[in-house]
PDB file of C-alpha atoms in Angstrom:
ATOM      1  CA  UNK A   1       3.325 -23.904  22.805  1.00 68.00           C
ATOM      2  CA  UNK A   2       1.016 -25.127  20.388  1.00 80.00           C
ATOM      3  CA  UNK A   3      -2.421 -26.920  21.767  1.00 83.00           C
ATOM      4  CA  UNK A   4      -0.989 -30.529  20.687  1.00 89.00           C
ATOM      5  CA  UNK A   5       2.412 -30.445  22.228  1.00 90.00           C
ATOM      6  CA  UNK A   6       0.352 -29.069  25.281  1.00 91.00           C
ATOM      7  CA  UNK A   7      -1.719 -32.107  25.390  1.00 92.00           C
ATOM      8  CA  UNK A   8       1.263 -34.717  24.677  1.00 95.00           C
ATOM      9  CA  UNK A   9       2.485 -32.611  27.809  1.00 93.00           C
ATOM     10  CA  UNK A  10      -0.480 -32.818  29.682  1.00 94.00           C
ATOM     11  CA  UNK A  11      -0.682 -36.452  29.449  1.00 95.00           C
ATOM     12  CA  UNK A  12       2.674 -37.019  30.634  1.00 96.00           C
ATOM     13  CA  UNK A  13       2.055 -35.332  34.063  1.00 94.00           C
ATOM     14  CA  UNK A  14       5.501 -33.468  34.203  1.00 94.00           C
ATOM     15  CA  UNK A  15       4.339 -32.200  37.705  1.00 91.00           C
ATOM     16  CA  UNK A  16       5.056 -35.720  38.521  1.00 92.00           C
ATOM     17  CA  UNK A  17       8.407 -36.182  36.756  1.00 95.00           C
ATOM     18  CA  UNK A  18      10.731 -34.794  39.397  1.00 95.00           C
ATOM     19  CA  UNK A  19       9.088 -36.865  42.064  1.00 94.00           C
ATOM     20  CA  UNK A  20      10.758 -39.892  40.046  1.00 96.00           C
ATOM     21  CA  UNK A  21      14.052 -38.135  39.584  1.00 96.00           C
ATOM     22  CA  UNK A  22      14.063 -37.796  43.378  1.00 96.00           C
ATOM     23  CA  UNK A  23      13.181 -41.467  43.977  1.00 97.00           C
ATOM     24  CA  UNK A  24      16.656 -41.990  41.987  1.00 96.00           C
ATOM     25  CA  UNK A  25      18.846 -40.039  43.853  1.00 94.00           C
ATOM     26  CA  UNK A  26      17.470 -41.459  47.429  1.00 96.00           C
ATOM     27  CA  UNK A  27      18.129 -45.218  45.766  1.00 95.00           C
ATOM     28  CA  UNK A  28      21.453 -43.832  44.639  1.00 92.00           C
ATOM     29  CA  UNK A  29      22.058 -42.446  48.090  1.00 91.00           C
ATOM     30  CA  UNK A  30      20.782 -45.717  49.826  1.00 93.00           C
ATOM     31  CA  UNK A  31      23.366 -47.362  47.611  1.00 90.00           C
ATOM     32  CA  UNK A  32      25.943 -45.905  49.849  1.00 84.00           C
ATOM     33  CA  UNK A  33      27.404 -44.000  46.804  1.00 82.00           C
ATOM     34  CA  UNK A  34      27.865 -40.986  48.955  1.00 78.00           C
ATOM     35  CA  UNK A  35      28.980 -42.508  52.146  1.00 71.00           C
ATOM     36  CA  UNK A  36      31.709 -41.151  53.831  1.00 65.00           C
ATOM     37  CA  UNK A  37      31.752 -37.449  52.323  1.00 68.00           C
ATOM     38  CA  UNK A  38      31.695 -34.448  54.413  1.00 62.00           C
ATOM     39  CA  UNK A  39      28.712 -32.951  56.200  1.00 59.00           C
ATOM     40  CA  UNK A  40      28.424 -30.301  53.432  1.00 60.00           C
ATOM     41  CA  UNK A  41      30.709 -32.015  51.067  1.00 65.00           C
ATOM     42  CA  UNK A  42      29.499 -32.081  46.954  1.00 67.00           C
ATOM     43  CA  UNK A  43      30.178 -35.407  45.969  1.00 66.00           C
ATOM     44  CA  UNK A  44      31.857 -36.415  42.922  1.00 67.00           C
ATOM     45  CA  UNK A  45      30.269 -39.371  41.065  1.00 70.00           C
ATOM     46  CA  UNK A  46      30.648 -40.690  37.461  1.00 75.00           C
ATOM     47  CA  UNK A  47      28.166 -38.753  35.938  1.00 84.00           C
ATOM     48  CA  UNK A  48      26.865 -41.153  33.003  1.00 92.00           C
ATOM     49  CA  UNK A  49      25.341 -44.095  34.933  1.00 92.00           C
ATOM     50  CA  UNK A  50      23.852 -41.103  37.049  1.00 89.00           C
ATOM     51  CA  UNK A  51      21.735 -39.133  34.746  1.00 94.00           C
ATOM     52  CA  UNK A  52      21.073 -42.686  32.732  1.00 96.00           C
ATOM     53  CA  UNK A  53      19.202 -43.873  35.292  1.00 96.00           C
ATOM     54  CA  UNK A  54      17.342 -40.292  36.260  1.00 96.00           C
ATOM     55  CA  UNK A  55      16.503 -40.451  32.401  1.00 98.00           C
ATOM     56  CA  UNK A  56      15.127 -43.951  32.952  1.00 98.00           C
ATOM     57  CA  UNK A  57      12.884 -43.139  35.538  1.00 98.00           C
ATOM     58  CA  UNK A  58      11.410 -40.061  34.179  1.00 98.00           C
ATOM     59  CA  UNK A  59      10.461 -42.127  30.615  1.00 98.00           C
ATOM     60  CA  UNK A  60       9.518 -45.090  32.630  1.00 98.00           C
ATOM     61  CA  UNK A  61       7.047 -43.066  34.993  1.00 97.00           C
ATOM     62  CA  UNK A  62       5.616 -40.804  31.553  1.00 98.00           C
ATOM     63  CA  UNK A  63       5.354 -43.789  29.666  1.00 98.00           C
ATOM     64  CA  UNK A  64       2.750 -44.827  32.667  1.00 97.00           C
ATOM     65  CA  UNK A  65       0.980 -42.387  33.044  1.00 96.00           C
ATOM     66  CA  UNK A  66       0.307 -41.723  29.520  1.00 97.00           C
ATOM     67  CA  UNK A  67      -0.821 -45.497  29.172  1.00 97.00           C
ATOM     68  CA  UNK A  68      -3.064 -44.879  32.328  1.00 95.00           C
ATOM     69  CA  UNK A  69      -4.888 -42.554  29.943  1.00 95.00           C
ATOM     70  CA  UNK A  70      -4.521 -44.867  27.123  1.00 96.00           C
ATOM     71  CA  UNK A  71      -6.446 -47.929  28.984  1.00 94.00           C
ATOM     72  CA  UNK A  72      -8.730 -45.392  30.995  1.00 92.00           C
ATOM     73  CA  UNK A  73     -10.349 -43.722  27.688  1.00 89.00           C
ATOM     74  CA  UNK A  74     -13.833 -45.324  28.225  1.00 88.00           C
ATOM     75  CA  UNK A  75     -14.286 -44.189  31.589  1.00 88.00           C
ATOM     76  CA  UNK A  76     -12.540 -40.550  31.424  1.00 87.00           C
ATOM     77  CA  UNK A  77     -14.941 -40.143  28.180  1.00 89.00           C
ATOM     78  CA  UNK A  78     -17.746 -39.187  31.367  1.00 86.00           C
ATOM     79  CA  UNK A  79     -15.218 -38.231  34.660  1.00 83.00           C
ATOM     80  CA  UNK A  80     -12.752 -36.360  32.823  1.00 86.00           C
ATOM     81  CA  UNK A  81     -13.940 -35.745  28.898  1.00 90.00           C
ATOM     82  CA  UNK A  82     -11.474 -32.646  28.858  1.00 90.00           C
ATOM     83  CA  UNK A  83      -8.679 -35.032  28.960  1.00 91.00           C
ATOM     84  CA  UNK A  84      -6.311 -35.129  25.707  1.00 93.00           C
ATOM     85  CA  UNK A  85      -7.358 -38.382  24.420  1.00 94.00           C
ATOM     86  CA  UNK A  86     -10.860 -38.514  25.247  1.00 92.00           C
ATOM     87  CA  UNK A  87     -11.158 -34.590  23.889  1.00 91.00           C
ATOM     88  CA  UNK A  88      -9.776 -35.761  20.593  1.00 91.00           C
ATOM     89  CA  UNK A  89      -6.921 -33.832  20.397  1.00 93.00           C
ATOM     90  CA  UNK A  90      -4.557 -36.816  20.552  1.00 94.00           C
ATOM     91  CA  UNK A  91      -5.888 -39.754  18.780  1.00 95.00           C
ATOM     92  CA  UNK A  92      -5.932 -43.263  20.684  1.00 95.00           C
ATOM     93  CA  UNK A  93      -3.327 -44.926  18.680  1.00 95.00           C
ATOM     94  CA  UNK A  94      -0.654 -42.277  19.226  1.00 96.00           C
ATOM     95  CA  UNK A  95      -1.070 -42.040  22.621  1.00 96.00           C
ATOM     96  CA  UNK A  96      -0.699 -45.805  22.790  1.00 97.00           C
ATOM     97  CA  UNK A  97       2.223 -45.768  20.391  1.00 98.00           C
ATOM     98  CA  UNK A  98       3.640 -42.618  22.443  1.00 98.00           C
ATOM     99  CA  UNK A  99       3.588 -44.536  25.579  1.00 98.00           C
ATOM    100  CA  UNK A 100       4.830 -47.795  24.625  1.00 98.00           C
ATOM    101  CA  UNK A 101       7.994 -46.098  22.984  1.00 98.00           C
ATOM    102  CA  UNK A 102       8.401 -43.884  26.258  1.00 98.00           C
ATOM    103  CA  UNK A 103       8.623 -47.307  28.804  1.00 98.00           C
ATOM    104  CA  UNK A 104      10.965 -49.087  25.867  1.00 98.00           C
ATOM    105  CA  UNK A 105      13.283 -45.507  25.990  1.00 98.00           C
ATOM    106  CA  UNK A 106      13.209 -46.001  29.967  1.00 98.00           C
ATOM    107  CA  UNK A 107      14.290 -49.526  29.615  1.00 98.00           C
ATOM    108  CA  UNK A 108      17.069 -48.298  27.369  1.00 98.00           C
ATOM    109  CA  UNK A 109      18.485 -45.801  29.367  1.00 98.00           C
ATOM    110  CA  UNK A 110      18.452 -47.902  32.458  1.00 98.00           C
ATOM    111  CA  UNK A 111      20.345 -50.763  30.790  1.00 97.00           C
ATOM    112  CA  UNK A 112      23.177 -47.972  29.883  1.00 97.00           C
ATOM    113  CA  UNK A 113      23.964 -47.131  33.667  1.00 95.00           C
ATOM    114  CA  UNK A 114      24.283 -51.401  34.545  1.00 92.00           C
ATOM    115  CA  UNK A 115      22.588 -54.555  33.958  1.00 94.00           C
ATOM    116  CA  UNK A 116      21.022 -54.936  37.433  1.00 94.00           C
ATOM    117  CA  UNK A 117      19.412 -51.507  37.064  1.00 95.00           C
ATOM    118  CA  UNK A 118      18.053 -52.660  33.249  1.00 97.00           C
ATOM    119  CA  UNK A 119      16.729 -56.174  34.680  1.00 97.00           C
ATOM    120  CA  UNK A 120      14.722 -53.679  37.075  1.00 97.00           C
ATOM    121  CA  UNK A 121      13.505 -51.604  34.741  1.00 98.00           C
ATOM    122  CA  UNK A 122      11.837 -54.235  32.645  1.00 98.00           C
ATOM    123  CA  UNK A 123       9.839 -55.793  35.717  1.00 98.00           C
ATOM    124  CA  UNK A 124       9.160 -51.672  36.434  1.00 98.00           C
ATOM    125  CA  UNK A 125       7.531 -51.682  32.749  1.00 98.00           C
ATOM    126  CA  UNK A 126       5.971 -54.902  33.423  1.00 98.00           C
ATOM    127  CA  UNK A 127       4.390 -53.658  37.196  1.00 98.00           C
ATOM    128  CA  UNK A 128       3.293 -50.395  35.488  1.00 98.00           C
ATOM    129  CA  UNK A 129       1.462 -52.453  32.438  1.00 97.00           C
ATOM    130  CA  UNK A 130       0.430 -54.449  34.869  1.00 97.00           C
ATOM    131  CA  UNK A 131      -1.461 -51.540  36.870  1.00 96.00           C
ATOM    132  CA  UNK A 132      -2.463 -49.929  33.938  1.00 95.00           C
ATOM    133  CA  UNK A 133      -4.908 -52.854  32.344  1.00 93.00           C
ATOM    134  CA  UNK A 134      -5.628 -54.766  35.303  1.00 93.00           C
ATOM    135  CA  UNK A 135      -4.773 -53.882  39.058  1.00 94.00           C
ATOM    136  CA  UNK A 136      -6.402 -50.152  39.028  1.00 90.00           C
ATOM    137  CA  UNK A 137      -9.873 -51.479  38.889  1.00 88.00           C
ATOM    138  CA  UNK A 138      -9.167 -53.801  42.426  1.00 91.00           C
ATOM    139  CA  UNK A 139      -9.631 -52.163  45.062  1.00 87.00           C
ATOM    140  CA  UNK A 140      -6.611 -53.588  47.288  1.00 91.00           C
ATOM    141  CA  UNK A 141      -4.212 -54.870  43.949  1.00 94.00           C
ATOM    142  CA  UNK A 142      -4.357 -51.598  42.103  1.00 92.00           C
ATOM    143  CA  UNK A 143      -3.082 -49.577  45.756  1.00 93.00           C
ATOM    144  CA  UNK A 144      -0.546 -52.090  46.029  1.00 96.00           C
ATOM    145  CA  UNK A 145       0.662 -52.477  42.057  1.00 97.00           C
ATOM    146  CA  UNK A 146       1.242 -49.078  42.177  1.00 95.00           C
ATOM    147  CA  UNK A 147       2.890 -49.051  45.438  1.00 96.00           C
ATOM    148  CA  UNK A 148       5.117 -51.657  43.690  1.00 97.00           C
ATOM    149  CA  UNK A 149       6.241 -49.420  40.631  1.00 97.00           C
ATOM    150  CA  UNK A 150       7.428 -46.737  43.076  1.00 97.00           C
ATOM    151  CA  UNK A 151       9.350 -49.181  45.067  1.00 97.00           C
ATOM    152  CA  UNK A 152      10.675 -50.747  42.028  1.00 98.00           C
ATOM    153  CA  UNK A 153      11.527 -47.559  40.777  1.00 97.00           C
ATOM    154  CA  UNK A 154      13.543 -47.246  44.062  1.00 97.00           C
ATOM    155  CA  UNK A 155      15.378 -50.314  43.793  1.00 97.00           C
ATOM    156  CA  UNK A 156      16.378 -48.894  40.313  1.00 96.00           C
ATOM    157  CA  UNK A 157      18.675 -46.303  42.014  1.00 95.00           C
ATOM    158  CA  UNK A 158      19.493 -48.446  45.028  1.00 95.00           C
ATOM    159  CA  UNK A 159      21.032 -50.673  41.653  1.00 93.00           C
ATOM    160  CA  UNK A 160      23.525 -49.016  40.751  1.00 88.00           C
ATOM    161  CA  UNK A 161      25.634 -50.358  42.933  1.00 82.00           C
ATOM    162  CA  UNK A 162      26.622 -54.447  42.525  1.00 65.00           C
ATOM    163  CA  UNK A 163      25.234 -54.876  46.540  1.00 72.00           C
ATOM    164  CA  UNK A 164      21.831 -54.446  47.559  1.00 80.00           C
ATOM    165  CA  UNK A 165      21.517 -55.110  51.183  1.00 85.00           C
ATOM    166  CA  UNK A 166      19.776 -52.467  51.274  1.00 90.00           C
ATOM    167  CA  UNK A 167      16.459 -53.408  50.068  1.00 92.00           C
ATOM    168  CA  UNK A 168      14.430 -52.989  52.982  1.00 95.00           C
ATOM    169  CA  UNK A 169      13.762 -49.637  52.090  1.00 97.00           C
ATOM    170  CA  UNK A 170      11.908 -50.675  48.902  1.00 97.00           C
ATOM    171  CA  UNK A 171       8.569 -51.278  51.172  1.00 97.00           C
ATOM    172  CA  UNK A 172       8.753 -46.821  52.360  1.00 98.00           C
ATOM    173  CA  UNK A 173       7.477 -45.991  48.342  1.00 97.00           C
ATOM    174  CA  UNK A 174       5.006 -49.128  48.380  1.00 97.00           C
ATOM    175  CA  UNK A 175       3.203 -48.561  51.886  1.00 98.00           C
ATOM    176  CA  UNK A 176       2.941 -45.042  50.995  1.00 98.00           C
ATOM    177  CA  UNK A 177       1.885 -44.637  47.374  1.00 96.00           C
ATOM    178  CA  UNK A 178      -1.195 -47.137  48.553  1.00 96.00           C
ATOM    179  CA  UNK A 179      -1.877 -44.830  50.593  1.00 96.00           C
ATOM    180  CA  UNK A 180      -2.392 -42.286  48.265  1.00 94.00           C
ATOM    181  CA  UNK A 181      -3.606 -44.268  45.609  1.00 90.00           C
ATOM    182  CA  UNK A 182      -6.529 -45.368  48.097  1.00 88.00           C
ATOM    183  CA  UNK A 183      -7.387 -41.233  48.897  1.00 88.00           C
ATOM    184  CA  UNK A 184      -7.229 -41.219  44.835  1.00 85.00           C
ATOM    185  CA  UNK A 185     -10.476 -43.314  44.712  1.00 77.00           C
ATOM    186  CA  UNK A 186     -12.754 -40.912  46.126  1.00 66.00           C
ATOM    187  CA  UNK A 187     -11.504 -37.774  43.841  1.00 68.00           C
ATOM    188  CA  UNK A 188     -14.087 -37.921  41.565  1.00 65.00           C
ATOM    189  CA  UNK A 189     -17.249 -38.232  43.896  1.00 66.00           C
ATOM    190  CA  UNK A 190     -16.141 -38.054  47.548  1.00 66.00           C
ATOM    191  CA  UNK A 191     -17.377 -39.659  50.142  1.00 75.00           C
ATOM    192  CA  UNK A 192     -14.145 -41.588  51.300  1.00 81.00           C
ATOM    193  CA  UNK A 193     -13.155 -40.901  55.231  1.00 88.00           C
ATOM    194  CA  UNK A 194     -12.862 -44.796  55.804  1.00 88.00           C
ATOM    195  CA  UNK A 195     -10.023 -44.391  52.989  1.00 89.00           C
ATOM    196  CA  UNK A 196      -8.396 -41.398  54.415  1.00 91.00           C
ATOM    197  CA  UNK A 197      -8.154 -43.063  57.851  1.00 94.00           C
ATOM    198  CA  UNK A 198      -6.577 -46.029  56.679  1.00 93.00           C
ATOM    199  CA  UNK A 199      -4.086 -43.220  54.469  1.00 94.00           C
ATOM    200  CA  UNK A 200      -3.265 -41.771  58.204  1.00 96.00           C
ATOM    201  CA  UNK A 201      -2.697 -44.613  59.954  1.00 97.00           C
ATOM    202  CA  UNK A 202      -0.311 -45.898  57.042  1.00 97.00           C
ATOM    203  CA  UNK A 203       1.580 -42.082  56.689  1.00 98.00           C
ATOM    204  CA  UNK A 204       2.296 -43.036  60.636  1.00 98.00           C
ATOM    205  CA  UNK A 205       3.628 -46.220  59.349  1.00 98.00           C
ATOM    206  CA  UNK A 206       5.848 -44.834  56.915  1.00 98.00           C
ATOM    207  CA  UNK A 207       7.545 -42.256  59.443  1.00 97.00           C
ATOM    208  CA  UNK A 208       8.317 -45.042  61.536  1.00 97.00           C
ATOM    209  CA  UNK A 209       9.472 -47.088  59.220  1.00 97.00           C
ATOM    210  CA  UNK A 210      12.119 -44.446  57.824  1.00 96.00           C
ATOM    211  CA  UNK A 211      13.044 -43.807  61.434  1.00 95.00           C
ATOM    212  CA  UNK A 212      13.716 -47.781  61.946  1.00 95.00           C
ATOM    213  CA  UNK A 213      15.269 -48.268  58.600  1.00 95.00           C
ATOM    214  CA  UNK A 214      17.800 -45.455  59.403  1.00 94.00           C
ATOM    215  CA  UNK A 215      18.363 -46.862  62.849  1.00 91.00           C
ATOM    216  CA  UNK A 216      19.760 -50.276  61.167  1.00 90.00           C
ATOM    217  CA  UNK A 217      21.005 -49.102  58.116  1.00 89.00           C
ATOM    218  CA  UNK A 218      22.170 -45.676  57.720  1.00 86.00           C
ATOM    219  CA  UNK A 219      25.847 -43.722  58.784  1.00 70.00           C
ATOM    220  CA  UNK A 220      24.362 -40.299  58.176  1.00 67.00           C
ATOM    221  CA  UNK A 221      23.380 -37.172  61.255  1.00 70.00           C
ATOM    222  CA  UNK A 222      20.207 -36.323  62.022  1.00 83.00           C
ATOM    223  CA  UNK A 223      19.506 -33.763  59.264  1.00 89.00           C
ATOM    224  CA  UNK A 224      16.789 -36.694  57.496  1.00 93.00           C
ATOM    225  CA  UNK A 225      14.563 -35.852  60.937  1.00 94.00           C
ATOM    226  CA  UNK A 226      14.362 -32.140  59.387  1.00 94.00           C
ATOM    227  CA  UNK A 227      13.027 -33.594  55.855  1.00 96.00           C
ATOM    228  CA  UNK A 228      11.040 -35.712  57.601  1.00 96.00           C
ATOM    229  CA  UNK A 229       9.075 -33.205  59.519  1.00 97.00           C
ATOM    230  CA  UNK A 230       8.184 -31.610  56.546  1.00 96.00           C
ATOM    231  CA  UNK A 231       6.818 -34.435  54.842  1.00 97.00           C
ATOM    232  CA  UNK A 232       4.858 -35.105  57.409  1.00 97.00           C
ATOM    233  CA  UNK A 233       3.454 -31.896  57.433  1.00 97.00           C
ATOM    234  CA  UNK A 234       3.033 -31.537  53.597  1.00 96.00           C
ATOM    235  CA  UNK A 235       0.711 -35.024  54.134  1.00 97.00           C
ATOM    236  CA  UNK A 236      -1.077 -34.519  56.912  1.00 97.00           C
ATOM    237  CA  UNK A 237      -2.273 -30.991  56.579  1.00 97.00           C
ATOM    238  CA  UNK A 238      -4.757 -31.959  53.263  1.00 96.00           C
ATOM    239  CA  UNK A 239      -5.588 -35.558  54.632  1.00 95.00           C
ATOM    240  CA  UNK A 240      -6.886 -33.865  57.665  1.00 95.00           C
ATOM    241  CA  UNK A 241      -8.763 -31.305  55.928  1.00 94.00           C
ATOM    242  CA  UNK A 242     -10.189 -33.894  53.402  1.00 92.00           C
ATOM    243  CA  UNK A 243     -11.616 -35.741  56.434  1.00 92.00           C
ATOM    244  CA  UNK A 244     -13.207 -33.013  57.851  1.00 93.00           C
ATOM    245  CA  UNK A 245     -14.611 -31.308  54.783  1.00 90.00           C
ATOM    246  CA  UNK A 246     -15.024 -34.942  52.584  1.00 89.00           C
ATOM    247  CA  UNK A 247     -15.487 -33.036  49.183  1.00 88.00           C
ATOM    248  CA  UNK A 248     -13.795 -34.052  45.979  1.00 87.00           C
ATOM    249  CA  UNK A 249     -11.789 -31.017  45.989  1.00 89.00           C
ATOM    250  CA  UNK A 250     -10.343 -31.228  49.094  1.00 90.00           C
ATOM    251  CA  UNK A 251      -9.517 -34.815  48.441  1.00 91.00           C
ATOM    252  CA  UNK A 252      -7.746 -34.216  45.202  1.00 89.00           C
ATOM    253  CA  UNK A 253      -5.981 -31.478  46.982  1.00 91.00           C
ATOM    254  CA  UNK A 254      -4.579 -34.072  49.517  1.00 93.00           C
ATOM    255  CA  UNK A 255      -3.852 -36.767  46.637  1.00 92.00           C
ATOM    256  CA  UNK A 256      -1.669 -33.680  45.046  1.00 90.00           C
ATOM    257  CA  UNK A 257      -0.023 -33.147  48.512  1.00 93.00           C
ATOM    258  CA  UNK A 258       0.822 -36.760  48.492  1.00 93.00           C
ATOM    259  CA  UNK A 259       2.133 -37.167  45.142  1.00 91.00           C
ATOM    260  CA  UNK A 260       4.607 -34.483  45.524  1.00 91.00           C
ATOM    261  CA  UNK A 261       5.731 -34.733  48.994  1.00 95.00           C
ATOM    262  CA  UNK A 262       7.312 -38.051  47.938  1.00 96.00           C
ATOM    263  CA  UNK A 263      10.453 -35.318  47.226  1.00 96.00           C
ATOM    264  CA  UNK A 264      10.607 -34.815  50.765  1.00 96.00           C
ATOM    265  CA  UNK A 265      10.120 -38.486  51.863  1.00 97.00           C
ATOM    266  CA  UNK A 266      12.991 -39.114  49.234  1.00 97.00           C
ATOM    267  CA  UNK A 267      15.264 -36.529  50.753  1.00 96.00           C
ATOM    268  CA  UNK A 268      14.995 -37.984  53.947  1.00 96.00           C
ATOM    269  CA  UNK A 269      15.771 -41.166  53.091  1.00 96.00           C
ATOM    270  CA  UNK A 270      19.007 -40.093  51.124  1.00 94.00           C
ATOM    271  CA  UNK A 271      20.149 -37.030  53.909  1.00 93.00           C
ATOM    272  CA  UNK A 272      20.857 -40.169  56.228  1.00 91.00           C
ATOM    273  CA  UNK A 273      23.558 -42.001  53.917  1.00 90.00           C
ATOM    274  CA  UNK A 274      24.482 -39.105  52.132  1.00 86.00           C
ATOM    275  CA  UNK A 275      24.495 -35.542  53.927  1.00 83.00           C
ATOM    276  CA  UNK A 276      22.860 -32.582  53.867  1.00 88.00           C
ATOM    277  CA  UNK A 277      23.646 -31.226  50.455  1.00 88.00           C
ATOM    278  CA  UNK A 278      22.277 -34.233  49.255  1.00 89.00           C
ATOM    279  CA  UNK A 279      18.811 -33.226  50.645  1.00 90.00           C
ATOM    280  CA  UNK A 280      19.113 -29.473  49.573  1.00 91.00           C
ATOM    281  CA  UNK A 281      19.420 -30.040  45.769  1.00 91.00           C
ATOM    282  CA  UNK A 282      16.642 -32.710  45.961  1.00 93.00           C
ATOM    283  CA  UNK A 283      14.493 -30.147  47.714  1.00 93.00           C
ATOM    284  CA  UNK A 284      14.799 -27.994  44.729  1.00 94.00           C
ATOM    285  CA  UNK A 285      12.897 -30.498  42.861  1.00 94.00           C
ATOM    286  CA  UNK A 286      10.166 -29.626  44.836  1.00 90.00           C
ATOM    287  CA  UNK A 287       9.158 -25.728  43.868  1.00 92.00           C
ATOM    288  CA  UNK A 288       9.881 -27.373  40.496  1.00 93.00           C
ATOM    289  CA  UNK A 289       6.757 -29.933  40.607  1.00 91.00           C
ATOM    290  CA  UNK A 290       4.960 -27.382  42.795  1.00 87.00           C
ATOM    291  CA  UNK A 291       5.267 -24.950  40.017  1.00 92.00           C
ATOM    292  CA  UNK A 292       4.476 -27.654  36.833  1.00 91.00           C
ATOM    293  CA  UNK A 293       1.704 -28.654  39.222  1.00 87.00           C
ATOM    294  CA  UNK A 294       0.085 -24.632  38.203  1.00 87.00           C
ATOM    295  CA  UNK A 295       0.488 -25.767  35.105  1.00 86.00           C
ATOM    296  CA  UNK A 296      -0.450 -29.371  34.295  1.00 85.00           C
ATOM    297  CA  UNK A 297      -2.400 -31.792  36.509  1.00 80.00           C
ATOM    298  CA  UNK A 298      -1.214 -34.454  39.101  1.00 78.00           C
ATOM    299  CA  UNK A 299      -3.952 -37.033  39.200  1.00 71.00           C
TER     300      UNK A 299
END
């Protein structure tokens, strides 16, 4: 792999990638798509609106990140010189051309699986645009705009079918992606236990949220409590240590932990309307990121 493919690469995060895949196939799940199979039953679905709108997500959520490091150039040229664009080895307008055409593919794709899931996708553009230029630099609008893309990005798969009384679920992605994106804030100097405290108290939230949601809303067994467990360990485990050792490396650790634990917060959301198949093949997205993760950065 040549050292600019690398770097277009790089600045797409595909460590991150899979974590929007699985945020499809919980909306899809939530959709009550798979309701009524079999405890270990492989559902069979049309598979074109499917991988249309796991295609979306992935160009929607490259698209940006890649414009994160198009609008972030003047202040990664001190944090985080090393980075593709501020490096020089992809030029500013390319990377801005590069991202732009990756959000207007997403929008494409998600307009092939239905009309409701393309009307989505553009205010999922918009939201991320949004983030991207004016949001990340408030300290409460930037935590919630990006809490908003991942719930929006949700709702996407939650779209593909006409009903969507299930909603409610939209606000699991956006209470927990600000709290990561508040431990984010300190991974370049430290120094942030007020943030991480706030992060625990809102990773509580989130559990018992899921357990409520499922209470009202979902037909499937108990297997989500197993994927739920695990998130919560996957979380907890680095926040903890990041409050106790405050160090920019331990925080980045737990913002890593965070990002790709949303697998696991996905697959318990979808084990509970689906079954427990459902939760197995998303899991396999996980050694996936974990493994991209070696290889390209998260943050």
């Amino acid at each position: 792999m040549g050292p600019r493919v690398k770097a277009y690469l790089q600045l797409c995060r595909p460590a991150n990638l899979p974590t929007a895949a699985a945020d499809i196939l919980a909306g899809i799940s939530i959709s009550g798509l798979f309701a009524g199979i079999g405890a270990f039953e492989i559902p069979e679905v049309d598979l074109f609106p499917f991988l249309m709108l796991i295609l979306a997500s992935v160009f929607l959520y490259a698209g940006g990140v890649v414009l994160n490091d198009v609008f972030d150039l003047v202040i990664d040229k001190v944090e985080r010189p090393e980075r593709p664009i501020p490096s020089g080895v992809v030029p500013l307008g390319k990377a801005r051309s590069f991202g732009f055409g990756l959000l207007a593919v997403g929008i494409y794709f998600a307009f092939l699986a239905n009309s409701n899931s393309g009307i989505i996708s553009v205010f999922l553009a918009l939201s991320i645009l949004s983030y991207n230029k004016f949001a990340k630099h408030h300290a409460f609008l930037g935590p919630l705009n990006m809490g908003i893309c991942r719930g929006l990005n949700l709702l996407m798969g939650i779209s593909l079918l006409s009903t969507m009384e299930n909603w409610p679920y939209v606000l699991v992605p956006i209470v927990f992606i600000f709290a990561v994106t508040m431990i984010s804030r300190g991974e370049v100097h430290g120094k942030n236990k007020g943030n991480l405290l706030l992060a625990g108290l809102l990773y509580v939230v989130v559990l018992s949220g899921v357990f409520y949601l499922h209470q009202e809303y979902a037909n499937g067994d108990l297997w989500y409590l197993l994927f739920l467990a695990l998130f919560a360990f996957m979380v907890f485990k680095p926040l903890i240590k990041a409050y106790q050792n405050n160090t920019p490396e331990n925080i980045k650790k737990a913002v890593k932990s965070g990002v790709l634990s949303i697998i696991l917060l996905d697959a318990a959301m979808a084990v509970a309307h689906a079954n427990l198949i459902i939760g197995v093949l998303m899991l396999l997205l996980l050694p996936l990121s974990v493994y991209l993760a070696k290889q390209f950065a998260v943050t």
